[in-house]
Coordinates of C-alpha atoms in Angstrom, one line a residue:
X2 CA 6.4 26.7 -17.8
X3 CA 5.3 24.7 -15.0
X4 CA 3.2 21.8 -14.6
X5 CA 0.2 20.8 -12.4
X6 CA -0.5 17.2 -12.1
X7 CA -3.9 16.0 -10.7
X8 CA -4.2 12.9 -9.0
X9 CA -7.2 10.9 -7.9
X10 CA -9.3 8.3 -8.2
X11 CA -13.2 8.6 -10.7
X12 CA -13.9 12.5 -9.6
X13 CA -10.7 13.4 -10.8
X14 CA -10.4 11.1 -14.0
X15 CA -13.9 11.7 -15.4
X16 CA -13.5 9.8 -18.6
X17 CA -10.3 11.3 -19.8
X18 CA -8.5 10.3 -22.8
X19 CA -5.8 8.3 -21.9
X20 CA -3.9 8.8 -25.4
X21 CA -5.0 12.7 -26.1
X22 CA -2.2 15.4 -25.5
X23 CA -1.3 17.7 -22.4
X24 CA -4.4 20.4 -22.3
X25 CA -6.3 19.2 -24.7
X26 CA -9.7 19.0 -23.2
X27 CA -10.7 15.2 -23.8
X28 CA -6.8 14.8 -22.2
X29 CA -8.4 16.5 -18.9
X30 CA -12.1 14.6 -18.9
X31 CA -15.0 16.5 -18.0
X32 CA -14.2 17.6 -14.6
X33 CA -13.3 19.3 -12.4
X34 CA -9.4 19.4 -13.6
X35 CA -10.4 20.8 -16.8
X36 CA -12.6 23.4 -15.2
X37 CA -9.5 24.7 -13.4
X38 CA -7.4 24.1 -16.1
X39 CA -9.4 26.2 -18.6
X40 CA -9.2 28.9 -15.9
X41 CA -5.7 28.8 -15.5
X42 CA -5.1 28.6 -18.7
X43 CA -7.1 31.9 -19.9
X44 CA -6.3 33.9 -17.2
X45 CA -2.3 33.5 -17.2
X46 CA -1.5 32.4 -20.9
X47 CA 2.2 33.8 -20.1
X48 CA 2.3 30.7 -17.4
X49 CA 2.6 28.1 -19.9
X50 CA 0.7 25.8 -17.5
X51 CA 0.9 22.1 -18.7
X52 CA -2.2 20.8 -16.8
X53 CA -2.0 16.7 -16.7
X54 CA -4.9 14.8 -15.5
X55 CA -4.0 11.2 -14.3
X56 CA -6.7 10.0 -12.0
X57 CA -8.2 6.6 -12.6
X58 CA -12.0 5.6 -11.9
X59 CA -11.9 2.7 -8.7
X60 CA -8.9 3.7 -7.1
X61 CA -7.6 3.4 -3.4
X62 CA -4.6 5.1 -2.3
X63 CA -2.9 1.6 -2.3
X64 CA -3.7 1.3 -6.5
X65 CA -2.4 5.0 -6.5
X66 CA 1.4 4.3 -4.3
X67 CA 1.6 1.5 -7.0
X68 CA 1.1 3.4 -10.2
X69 CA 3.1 6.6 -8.4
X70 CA 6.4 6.7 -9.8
X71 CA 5.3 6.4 -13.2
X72 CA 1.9 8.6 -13.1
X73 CA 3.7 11.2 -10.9
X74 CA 7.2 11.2 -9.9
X75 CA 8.8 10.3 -13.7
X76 CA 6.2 13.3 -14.9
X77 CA 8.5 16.3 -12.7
X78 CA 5.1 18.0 -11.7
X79 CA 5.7 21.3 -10.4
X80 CA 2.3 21.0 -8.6
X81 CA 0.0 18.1 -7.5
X82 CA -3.3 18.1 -6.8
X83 CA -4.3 14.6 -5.1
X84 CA -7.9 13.2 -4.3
X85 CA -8.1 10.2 -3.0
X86 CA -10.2 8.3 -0.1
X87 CA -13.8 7.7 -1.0
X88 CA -12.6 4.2 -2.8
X89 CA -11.1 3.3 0.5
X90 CA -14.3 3.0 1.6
X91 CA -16.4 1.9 -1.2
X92 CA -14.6 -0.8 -2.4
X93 CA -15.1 -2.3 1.4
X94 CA -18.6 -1.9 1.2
X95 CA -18.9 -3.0 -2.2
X96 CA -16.8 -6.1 -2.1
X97 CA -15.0 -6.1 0.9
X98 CA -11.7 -4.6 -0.4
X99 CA -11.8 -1.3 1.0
X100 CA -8.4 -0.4 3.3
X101 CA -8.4 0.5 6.8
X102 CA -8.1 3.9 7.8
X103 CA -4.5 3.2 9.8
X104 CA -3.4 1.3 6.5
X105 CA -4.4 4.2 4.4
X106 CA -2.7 6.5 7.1
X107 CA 0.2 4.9 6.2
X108 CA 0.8 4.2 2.3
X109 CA -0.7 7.7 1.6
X110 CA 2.5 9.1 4.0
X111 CA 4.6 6.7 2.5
X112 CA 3.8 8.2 -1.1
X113 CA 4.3 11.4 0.5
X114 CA 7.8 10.9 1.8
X115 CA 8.4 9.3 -1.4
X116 CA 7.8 12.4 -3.4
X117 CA 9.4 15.1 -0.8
X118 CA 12.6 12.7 -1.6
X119 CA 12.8 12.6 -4.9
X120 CA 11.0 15.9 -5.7
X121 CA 11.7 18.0 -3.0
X122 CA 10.7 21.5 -4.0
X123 CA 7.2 20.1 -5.5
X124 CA 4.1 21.5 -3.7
X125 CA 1.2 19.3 -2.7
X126 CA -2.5 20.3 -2.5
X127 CA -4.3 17.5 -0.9
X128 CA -8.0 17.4 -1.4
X129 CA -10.7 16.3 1.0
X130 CA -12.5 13.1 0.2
X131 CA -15.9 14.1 0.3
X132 CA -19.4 12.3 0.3
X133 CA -23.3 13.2 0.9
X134 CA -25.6 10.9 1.9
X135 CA -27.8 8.8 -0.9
X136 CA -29.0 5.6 -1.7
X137 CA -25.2 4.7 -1.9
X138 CA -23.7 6.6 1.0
X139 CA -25.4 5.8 4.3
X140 CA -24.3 7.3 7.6
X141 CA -21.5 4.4 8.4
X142 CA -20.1 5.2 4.6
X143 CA -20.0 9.1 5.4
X144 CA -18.3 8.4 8.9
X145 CA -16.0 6.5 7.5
X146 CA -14.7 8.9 4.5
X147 CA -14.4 11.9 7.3
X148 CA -12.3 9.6 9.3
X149 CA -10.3 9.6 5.8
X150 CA -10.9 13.2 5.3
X151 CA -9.0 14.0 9.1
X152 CA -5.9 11.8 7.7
X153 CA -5.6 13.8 4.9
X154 CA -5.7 16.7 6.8
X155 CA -3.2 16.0 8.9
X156 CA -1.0 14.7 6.4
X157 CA -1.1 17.9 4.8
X158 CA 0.1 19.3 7.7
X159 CA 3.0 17.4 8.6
X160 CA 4.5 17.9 4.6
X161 CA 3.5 21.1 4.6
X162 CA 0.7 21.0 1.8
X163 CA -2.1 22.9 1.1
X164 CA -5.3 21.3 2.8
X165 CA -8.6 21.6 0.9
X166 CA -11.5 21.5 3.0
X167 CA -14.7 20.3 0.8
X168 CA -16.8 18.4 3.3
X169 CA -17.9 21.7 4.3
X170 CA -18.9 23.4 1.3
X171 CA -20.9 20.8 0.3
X172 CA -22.8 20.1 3.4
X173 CA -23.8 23.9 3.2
X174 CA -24.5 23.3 -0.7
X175 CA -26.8 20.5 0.1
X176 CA -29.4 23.1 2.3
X177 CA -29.5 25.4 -1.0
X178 CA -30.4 22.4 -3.4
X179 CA -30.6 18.3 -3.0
X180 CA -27.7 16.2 -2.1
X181 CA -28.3 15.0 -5.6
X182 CA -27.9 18.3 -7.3
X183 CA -24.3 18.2 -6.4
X184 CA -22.6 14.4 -5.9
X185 CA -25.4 12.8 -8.4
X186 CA -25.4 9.2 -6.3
X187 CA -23.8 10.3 -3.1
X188 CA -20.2 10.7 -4.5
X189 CA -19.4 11.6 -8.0
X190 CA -20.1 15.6 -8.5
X191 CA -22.5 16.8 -10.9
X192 CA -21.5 19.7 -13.2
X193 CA -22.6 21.9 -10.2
X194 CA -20.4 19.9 -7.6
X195 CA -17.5 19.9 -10.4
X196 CA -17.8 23.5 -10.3
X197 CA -18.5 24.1 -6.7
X198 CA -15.0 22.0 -6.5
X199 CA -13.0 23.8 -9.0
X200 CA -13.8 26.9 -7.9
X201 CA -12.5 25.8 -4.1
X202 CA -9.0 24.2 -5.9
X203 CA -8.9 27.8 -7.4
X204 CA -9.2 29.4 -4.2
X205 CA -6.5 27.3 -2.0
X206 CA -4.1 26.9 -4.7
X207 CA -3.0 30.8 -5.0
X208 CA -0.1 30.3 -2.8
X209 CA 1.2 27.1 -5.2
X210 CA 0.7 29.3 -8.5

């Protein structure tokens, strides 16, 4: 059996039910976890995967490093999955509560020497924060998240986790249909950008599984 834990902010929590069981879909919200869940779990039954969804809508990596020994390191996750940034940002713009990109530099490595320490042999996918411009996400916004995206990059370097580049596949999305079609108000992907995203985690993940 092994299980994969994702870990986020909104995109990842997608109104999951905070009470429902492990795999159960309303457990995994409407994402895209349960998109790769459903795929992992039909492909490789004989895996046992036990897929656990515990993003929460709003947060920054500092409301993540707070929640992280109960919401990660007390769970034993063979696997996680973590997407977090675009909150860093948006919660600045929104309400001036956003954190700085050397602050978020910083408590995201913390949380990641945290869990090589006490789960050493885990492996870590980190996830680009992503974002296409809208009526929410001006140029300054988008800047701002790839500034985020870069630390997460290299901090997936220096632990030795699996870096998964979305920016990209987005921005080449967006000249086949509207920005829209995929992140509905700049940020938050539409079934389209849920799938476009699980089928990317599918890709990168093959070395973790």
């Amino acid at each position: 059996m092994k299980t994969i834990l994702f870990q986020g902010d909104s995109i990842t929590d997608c109104r999951r039910d905070r009470e429902a069981e492990v795999n159960l879909p309303w457990h995994l919200g409407y994402g895209y976890s349960n998109l790769v869940s459903s795929r992992l779990l039909l492909e490789d039954p004989e895996a046992m995967y036990r897929c656990i969804n515990r993003g929460i809508s709003g947060n920054r990596v500092v409301d993540l490093y707070a929640r992280w020994k109960i919401d990660a390191l007390n769970l034993r996750p063979d696997i996680i999955s973590i997407l977090i940034g675009v909150n860093d940002v948006w919660h600045e713009v929104g309400n001036h509560n956003g954190v700085e990109a050397d602050r978020f530099e910083q408590v995201y490595r913390m949380m990641l020497e945290w869990t090589k320490k006490v789960l050493p042999n885990v492996k870590l996918l980190l996830m680009e924060p992503f974002a296409l411009l809208s009526d929410v996400v001006d140029e300054d916004f988008l800047s701002e998240v790839k500034v985020r995206a870069a630390i997460t990059e290299k901090l997936a370097k220096e632990f030795d986790a699996v870096f998964l580049p979305l920016q990209d596949k987005l921005d080449a999305a967006a000249k086949i249909a509207p920005n829209s079609y995929w992140l509905f108000d700049g940020v938050h992907p539409s079934p389209a950008g849920n799938q476009l995203i699980a089928d990317e985690w599918l890709k990168a993940a093959k070395p973790l599984l």
